[in-house]
mmCIF file with all atom_site columns, C-alpha atoms and ligand atoms in Angstrom:
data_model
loop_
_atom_site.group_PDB
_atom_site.id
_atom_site.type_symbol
_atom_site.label_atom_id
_atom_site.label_alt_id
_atom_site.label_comp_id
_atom_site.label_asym_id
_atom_site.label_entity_id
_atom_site.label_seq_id
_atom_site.pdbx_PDB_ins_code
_atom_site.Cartn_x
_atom_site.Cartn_y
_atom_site.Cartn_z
_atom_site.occupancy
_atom_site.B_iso_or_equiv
_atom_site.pdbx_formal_charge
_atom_site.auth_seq_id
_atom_site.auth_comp_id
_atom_site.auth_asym_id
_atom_site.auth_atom_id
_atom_site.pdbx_PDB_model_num
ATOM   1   C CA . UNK Z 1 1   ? 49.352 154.926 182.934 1.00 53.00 ? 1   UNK Z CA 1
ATOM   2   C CA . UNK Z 1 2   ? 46.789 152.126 182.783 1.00 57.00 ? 2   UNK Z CA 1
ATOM   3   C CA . UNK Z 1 3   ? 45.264 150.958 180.342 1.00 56.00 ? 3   UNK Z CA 1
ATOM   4   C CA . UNK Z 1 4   ? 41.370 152.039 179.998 1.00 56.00 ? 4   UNK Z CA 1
ATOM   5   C CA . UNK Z 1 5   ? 39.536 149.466 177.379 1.00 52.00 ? 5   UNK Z CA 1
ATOM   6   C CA . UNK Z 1 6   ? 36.177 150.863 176.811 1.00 52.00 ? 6   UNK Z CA 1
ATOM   7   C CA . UNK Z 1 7   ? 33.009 148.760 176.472 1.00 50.00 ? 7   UNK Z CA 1
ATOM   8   C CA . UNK Z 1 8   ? 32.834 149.863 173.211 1.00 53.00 ? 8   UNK Z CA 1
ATOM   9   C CA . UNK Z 1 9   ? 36.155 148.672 172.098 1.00 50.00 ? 9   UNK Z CA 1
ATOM   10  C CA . UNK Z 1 10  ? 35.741 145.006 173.754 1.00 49.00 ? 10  UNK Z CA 1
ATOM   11  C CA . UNK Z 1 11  ? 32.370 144.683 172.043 1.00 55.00 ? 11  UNK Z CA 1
ATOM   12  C CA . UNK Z 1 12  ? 33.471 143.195 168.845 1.00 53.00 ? 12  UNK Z CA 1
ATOM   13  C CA . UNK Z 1 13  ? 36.316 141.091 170.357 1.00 55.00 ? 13  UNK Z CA 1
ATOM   14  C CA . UNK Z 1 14  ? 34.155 139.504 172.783 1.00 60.00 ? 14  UNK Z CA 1
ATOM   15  C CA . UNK Z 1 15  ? 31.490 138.785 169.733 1.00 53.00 ? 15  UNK Z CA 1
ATOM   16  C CA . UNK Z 1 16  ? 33.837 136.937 167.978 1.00 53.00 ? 16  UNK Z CA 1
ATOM   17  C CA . UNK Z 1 17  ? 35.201 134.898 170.810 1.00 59.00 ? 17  UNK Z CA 1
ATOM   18  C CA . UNK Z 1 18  ? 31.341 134.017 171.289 1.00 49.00 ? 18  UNK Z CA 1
ATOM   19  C CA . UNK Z 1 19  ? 31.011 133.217 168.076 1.00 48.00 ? 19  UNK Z CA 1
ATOM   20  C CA . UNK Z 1 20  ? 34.615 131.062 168.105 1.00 48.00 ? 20  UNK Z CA 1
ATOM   21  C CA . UNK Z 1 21  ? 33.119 129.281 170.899 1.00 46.00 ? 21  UNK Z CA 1
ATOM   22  C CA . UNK Z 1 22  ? 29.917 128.529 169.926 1.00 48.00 ? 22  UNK Z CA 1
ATOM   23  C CA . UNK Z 1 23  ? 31.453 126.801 166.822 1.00 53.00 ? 23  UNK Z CA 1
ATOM   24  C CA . UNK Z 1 24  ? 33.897 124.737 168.919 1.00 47.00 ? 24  UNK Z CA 1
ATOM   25  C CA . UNK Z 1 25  ? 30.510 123.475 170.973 1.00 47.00 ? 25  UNK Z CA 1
ATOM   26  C CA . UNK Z 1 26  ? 28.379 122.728 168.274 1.00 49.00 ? 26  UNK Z CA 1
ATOM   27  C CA . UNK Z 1 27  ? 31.360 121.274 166.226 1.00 48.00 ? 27  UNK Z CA 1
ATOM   28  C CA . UNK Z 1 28  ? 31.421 117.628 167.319 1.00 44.00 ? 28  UNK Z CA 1
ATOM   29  C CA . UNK Z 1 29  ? 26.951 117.640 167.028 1.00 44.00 ? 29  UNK Z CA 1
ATOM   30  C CA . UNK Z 1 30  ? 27.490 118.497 163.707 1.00 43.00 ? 30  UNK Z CA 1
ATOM   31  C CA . UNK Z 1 31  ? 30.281 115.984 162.999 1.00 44.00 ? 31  UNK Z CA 1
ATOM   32  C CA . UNK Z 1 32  ? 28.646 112.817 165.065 1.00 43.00 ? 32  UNK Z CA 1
ATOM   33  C CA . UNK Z 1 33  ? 25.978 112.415 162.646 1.00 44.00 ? 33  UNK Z CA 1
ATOM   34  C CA . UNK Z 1 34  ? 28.810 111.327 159.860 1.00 47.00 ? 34  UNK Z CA 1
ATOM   35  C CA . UNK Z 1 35  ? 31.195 110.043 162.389 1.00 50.00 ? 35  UNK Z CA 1
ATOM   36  C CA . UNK Z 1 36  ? 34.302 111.116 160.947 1.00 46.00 ? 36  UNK Z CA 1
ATOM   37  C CA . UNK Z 1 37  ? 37.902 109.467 162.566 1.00 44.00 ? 37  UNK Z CA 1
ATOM   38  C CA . UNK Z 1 38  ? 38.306 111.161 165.564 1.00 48.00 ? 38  UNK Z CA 1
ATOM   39  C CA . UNK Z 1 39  ? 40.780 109.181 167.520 1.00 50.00 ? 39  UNK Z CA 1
ATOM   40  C CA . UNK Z 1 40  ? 38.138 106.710 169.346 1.00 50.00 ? 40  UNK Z CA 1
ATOM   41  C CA . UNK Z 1 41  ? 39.085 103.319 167.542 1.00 68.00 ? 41  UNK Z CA 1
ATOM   42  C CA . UNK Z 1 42  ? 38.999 103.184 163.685 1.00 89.00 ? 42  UNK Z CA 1
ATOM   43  C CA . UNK Z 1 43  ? 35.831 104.365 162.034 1.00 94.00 ? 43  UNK Z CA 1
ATOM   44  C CA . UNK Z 1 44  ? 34.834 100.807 160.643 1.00 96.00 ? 44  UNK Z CA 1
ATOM   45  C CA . UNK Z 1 45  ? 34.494 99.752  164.634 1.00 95.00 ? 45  UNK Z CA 1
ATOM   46  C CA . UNK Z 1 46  ? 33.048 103.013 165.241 1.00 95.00 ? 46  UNK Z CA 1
ATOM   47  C CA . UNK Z 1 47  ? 30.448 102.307 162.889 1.00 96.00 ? 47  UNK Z CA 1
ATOM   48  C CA . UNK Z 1 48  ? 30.089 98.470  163.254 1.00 97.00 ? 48  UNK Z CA 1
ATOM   49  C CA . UNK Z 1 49  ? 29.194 99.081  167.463 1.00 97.00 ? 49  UNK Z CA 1
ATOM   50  C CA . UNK Z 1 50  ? 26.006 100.753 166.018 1.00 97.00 ? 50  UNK Z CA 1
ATOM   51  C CA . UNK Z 1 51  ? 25.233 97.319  163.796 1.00 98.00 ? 51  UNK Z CA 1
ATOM   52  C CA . UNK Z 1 52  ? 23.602 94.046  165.587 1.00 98.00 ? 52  UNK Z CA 1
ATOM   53  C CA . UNK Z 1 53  ? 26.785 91.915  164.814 1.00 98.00 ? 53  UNK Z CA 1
ATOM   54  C CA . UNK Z 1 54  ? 30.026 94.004  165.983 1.00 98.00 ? 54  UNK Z CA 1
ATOM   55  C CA . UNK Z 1 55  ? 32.024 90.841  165.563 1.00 98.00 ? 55  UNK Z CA 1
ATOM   56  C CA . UNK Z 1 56  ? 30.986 89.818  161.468 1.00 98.00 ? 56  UNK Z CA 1
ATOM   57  C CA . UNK Z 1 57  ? 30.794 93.670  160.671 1.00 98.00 ? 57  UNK Z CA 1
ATOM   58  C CA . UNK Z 1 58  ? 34.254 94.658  161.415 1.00 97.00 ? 58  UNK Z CA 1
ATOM   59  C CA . UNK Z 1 59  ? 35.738 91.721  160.380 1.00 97.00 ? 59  UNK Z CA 1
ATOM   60  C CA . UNK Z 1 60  ? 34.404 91.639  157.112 1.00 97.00 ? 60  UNK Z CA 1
ATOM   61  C CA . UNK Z 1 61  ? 35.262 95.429  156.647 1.00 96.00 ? 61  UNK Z CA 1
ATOM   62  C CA . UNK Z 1 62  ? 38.569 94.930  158.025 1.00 95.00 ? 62  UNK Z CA 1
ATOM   63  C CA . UNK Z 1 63  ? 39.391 92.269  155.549 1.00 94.00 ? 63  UNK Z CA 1
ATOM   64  C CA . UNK Z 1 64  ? 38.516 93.914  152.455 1.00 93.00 ? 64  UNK Z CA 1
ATOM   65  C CA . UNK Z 1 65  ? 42.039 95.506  151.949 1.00 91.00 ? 65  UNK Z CA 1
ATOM   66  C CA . UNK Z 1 66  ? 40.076 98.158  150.006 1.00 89.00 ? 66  UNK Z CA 1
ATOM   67  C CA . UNK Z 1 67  ? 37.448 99.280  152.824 1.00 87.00 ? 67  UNK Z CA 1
ATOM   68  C CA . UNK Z 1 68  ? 37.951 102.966 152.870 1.00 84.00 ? 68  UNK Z CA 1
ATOM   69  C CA . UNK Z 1 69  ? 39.244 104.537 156.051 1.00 79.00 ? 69  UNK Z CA 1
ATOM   70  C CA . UNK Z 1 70  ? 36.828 107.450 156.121 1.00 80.00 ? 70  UNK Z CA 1
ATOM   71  C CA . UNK Z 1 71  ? 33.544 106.992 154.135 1.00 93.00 ? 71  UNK Z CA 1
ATOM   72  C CA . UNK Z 1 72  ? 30.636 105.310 155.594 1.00 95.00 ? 72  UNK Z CA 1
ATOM   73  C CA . UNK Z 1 73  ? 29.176 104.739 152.177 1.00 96.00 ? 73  UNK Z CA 1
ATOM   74  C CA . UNK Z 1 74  ? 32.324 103.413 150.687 1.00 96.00 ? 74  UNK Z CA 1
ATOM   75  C CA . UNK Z 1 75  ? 32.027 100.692 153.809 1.00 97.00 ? 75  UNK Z CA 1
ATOM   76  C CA . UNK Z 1 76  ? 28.313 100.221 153.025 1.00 97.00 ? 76  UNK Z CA 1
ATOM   77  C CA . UNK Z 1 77  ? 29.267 99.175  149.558 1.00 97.00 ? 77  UNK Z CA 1
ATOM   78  C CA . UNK Z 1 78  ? 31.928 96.944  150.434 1.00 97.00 ? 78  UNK Z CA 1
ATOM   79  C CA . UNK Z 1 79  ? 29.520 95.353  152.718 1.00 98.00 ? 79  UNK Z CA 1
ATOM   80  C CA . UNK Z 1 80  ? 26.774 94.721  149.939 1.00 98.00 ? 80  UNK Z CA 1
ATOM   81  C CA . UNK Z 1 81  ? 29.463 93.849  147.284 1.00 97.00 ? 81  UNK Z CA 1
ATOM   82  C CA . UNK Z 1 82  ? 30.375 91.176  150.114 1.00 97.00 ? 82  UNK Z CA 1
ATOM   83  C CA . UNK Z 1 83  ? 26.802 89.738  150.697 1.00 98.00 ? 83  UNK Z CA 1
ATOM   84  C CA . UNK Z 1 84  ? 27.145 89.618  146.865 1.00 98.00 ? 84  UNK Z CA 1
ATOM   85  C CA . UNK Z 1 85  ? 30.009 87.541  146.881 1.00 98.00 ? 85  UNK Z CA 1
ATOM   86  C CA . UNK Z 1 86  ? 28.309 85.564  149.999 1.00 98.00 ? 86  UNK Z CA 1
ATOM   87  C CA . UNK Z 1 87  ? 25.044 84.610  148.533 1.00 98.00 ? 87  UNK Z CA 1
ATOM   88  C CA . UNK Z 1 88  ? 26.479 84.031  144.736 1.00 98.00 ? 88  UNK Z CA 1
ATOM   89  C CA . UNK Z 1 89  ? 28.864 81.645  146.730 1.00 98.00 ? 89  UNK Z CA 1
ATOM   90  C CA . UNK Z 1 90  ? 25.464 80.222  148.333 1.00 98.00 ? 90  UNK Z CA 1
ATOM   91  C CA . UNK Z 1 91  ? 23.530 79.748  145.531 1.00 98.00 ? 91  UNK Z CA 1
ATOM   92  C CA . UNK Z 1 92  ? 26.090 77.248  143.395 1.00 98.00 ? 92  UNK Z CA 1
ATOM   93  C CA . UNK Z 1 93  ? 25.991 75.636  146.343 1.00 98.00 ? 93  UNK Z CA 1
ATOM   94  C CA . UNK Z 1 94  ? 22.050 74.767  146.423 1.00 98.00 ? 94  UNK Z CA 1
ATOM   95  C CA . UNK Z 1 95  ? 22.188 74.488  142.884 1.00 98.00 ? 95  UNK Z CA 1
ATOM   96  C CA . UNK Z 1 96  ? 25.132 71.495  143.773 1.00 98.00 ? 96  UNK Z CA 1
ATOM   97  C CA . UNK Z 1 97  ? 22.582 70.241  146.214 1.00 97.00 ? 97  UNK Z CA 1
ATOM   98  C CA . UNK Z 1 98  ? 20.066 70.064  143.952 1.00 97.00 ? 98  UNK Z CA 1
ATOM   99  C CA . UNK Z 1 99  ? 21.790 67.666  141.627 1.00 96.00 ? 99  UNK Z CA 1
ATOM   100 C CA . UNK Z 1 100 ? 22.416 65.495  144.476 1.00 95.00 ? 100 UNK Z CA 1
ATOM   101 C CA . UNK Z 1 101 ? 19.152 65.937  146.459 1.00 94.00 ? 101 UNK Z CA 1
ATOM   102 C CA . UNK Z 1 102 ? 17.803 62.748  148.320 1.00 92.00 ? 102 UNK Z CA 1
ATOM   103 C CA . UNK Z 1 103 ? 14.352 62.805  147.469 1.00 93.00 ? 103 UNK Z CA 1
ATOM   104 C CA . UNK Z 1 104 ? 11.711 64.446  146.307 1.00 95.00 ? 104 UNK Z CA 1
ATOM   105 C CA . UNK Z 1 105 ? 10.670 66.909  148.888 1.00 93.00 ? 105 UNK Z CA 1
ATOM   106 C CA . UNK Z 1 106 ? 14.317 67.963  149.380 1.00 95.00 ? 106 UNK Z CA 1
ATOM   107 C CA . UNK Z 1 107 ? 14.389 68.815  145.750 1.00 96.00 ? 107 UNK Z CA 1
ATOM   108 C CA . UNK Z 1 108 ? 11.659 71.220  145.746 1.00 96.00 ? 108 UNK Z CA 1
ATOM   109 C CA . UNK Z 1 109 ? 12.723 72.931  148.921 1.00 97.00 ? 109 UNK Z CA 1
ATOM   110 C CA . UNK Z 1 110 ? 15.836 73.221  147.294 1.00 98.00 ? 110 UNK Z CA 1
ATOM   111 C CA . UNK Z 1 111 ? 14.393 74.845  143.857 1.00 98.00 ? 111 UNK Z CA 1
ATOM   112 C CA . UNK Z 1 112 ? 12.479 77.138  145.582 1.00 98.00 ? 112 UNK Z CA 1
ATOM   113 C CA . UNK Z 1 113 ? 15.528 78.652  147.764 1.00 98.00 ? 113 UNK Z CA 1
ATOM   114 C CA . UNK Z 1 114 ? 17.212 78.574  144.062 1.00 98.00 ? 114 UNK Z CA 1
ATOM   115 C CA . UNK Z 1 115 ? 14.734 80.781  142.980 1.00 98.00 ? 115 UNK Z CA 1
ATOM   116 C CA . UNK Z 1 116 ? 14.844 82.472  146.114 1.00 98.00 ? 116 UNK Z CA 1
ATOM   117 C CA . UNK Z 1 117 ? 18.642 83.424  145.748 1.00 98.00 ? 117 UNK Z CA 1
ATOM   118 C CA . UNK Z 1 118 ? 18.509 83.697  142.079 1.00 98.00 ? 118 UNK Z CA 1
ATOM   119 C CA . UNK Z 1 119 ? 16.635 87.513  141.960 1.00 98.00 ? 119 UNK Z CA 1
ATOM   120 C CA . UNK Z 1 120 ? 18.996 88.649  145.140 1.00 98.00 ? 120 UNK Z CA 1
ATOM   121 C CA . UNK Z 1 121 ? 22.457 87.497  143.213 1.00 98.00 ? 121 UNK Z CA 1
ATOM   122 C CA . UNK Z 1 122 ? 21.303 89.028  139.773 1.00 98.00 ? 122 UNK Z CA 1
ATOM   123 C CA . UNK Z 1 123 ? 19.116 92.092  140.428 1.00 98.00 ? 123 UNK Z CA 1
ATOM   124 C CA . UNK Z 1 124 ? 18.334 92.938  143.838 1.00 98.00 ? 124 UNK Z CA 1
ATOM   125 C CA . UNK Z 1 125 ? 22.228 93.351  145.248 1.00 98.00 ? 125 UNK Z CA 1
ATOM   126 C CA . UNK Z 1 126 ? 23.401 95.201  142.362 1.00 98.00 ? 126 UNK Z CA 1
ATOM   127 C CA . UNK Z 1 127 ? 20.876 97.492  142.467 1.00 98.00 ? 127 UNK Z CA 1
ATOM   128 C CA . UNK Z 1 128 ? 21.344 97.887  145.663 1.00 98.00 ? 128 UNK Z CA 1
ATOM   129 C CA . UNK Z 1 129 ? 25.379 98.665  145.435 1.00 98.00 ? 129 UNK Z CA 1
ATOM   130 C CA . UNK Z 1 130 ? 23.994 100.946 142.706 1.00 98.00 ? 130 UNK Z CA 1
ATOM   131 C CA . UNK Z 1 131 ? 21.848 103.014 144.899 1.00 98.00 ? 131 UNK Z CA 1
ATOM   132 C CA . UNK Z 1 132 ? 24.283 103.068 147.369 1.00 98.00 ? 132 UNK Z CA 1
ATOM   133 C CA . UNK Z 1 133 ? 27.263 104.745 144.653 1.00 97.00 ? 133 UNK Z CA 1
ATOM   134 C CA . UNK Z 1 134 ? 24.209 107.114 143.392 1.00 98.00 ? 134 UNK Z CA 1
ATOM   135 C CA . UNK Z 1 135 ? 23.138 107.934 147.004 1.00 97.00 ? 135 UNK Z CA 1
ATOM   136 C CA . UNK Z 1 136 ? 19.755 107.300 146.626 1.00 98.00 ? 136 UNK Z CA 1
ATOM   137 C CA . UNK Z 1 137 ? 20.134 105.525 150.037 1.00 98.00 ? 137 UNK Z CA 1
ATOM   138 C CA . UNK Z 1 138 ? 16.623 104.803 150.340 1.00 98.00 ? 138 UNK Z CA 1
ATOM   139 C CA . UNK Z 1 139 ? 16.039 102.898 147.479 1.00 98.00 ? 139 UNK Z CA 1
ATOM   140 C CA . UNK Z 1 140 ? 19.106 101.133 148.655 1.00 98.00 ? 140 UNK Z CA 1
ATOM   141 C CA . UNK Z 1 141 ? 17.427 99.982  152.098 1.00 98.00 ? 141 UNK Z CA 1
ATOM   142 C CA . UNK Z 1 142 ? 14.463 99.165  150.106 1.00 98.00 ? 142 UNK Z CA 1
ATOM   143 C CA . UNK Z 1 143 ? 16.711 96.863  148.343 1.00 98.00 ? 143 UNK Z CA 1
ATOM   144 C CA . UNK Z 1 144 ? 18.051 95.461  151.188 1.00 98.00 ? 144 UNK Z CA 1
ATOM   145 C CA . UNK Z 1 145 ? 14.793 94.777  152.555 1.00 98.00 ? 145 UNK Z CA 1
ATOM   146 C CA . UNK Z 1 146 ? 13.503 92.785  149.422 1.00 98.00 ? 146 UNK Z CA 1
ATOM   147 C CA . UNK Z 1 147 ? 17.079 90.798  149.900 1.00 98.00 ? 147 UNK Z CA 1
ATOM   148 C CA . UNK Z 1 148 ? 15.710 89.851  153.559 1.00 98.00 ? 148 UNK Z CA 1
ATOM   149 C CA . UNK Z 1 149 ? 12.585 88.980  152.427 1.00 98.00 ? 149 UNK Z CA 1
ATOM   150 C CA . UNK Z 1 150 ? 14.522 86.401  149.831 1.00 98.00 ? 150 UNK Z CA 1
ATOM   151 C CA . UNK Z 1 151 ? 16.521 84.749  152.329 1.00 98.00 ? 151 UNK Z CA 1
ATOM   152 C CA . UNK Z 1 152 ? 13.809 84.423  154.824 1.00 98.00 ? 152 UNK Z CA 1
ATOM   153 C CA . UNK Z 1 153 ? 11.673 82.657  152.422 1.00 98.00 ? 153 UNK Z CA 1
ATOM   154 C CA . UNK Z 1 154 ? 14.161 79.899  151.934 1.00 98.00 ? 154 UNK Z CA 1
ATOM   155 C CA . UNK Z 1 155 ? 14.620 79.240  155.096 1.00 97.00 ? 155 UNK Z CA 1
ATOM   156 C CA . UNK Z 1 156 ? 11.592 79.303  156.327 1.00 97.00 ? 156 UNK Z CA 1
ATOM   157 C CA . UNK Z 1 157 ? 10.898 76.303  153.886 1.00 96.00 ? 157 UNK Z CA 1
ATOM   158 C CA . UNK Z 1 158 ? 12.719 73.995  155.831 1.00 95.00 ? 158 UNK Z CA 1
ATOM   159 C CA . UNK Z 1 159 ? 11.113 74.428  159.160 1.00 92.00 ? 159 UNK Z CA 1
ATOM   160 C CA . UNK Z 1 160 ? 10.387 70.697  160.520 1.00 88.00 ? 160 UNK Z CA 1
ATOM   161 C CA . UNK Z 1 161 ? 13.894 69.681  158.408 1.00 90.00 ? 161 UNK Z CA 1
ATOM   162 C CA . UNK Z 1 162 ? 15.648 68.177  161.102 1.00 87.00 ? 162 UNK Z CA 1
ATOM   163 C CA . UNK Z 1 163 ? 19.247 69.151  159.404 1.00 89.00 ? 163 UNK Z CA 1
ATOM   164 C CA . UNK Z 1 164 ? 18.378 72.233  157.306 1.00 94.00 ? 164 UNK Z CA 1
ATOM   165 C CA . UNK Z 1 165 ? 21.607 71.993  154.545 1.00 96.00 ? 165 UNK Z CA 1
ATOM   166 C CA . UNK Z 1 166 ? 21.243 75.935  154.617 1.00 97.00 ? 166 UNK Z CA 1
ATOM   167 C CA . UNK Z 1 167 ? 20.798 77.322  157.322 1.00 96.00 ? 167 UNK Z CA 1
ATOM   168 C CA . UNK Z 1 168 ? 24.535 78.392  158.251 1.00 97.00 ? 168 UNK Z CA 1
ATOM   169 C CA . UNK Z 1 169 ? 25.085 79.990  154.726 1.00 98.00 ? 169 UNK Z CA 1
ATOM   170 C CA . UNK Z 1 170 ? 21.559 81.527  155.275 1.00 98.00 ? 170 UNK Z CA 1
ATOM   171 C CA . UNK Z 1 171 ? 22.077 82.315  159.072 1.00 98.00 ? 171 UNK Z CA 1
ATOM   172 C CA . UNK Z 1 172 ? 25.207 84.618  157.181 1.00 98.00 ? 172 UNK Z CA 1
ATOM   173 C CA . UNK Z 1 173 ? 23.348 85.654  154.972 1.00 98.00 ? 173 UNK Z CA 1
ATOM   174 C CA . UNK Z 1 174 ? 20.426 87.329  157.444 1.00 98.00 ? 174 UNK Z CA 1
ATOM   175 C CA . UNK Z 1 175 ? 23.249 88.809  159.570 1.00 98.00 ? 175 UNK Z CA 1
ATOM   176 C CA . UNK Z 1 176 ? 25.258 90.672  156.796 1.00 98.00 ? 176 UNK Z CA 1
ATOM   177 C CA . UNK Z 1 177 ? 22.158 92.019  155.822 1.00 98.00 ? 177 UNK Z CA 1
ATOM   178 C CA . UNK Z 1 178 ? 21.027 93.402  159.335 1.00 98.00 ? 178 UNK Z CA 1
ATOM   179 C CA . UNK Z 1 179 ? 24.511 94.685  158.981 1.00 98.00 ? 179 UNK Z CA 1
ATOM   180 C CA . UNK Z 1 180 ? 24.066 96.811  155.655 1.00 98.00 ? 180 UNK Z CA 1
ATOM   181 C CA . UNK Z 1 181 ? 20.404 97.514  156.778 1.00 98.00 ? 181 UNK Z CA 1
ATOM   182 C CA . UNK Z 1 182 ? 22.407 99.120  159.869 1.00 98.00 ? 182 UNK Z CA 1
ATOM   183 C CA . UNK Z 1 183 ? 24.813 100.994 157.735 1.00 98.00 ? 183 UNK Z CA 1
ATOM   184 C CA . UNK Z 1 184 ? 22.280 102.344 155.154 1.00 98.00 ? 184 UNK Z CA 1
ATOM   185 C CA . UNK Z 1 185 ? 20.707 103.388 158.142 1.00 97.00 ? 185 UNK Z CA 1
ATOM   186 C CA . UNK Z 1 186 ? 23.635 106.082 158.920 1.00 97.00 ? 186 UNK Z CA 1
ATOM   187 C CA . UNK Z 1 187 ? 23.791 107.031 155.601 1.00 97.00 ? 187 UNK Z CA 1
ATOM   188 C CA . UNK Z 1 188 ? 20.165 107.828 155.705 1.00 96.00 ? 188 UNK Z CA 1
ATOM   189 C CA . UNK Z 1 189 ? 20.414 110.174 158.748 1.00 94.00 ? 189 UNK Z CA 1
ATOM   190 C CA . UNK Z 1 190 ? 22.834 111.791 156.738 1.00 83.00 ? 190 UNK Z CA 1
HETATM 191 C C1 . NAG I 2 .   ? 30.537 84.275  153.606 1.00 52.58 ? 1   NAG I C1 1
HETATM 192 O O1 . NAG I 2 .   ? 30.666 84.905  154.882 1.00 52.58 ? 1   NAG I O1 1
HETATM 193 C C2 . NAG I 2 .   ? 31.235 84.082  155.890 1.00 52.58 ? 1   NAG I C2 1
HETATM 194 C C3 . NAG I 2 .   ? 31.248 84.885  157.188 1.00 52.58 ? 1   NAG I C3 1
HETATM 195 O O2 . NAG I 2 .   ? 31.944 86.073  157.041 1.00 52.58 ? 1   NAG I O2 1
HETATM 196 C C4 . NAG I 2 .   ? 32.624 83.626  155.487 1.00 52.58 ? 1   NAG I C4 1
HETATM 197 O O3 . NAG I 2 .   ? 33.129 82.743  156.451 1.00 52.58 ? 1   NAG I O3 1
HETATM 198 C C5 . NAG I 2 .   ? 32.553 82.945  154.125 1.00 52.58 ? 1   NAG I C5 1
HETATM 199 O O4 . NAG I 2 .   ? 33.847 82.640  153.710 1.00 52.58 ? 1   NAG I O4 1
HETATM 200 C C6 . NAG I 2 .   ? 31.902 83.859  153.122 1.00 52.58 ? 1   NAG I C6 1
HETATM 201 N N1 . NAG I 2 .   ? 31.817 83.198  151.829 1.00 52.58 ? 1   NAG I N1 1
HETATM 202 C C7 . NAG I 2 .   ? 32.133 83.842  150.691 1.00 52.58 ? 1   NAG I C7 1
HETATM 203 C C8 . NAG I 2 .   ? 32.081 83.028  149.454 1.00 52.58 ? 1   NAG I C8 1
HETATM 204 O O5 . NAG I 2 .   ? 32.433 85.022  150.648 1.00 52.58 ? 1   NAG I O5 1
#
């Protein structure tokens, strides 16, 4: 005796299976926004391919023994907390080259990159790691932005320097923060 499924009977089964497979399809568009691991490289290179500077970005994530494995905003935080670190480290430095300053000119140039560096280090970066563990992720690229405005200022000031002490440390500077721009720029797209 066969079988006889009726149209009837099938109807439901074949919903579901519709429905199953819909889900499977739309799945990885739903998941690519917040690029979760998925087997294609580690999620800090997953994430540092969509920044300007693959090489700095990952390495500075992979070094930070306590970069998170799965959290885009954990990484964007590490990142900030390291341009922290970076342009804290920078401004001793000017302030050491101020002491010792050649002349004049040099001297002012310096101040003024002091006083550049001075709002980013106290107020600027910690409000914008703030931001970033409150998820208000557009203040935070606000932030960020008023950082890059900082840094460009000082080193604008020594255009027609023919060895500008700063521009390394501020050439680092500018390219962790396109990084973090890049990465609050994720988060923002949610
Ligand atoms: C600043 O960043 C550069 C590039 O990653 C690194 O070589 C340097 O050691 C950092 N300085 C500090 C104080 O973190």
């Amino acid at each position: 005796m066969r079988l006889s499924v009726s149209p009837s009977m099938f109807a439901p089964f074949a919903l579901v299976h519709i429905i199953i497979l819909v889900s499977i399809l739309l799945l990885p568009l739903t998941q690519s926004s917040t690029l979760e691991k998925n087997g294609n490289g580690d999620l800090i290179d997953q994430i540092c391919k969509k920044t300007p500077f693959y090489d700095l970005c990952s390495s500075t994530l992979h070094s930070n023994p306590l970069s998170p494995k799965t959290d885009i905003k954990g990484l964007a935080l590490i990142m900030v907390n390291n341009i922290l670190a970076n342009a804290t480290d920078t401004l001793s430095y000017i302030e050491g080259l101020i002491k010792q300053a050649p002349d004049r000119k040099m001297e002012q140039v310096l101040a003024f990159c002091a006083e550049s560096y001075i709002p980013v280090v106290k107020y600027i970066l910690p409000q914008a790691a703030d931001a970033i563990s409150q998820g208000r992720f557009g203040f935070a690229s606000y932030c960020i932005a008023d950082a890059e405005k900082e840094v460009d200022a000082c080193d604008k000031k020594f255009s027609g320097v023919v060895q500008p002490p700063l521009s390394d440390r501020n050439d680092i500077v500018q390219k962790l923060v396109d990084v973090a721009t890049s990465l609050i720029k994720l988060l923002l797209k949610g």
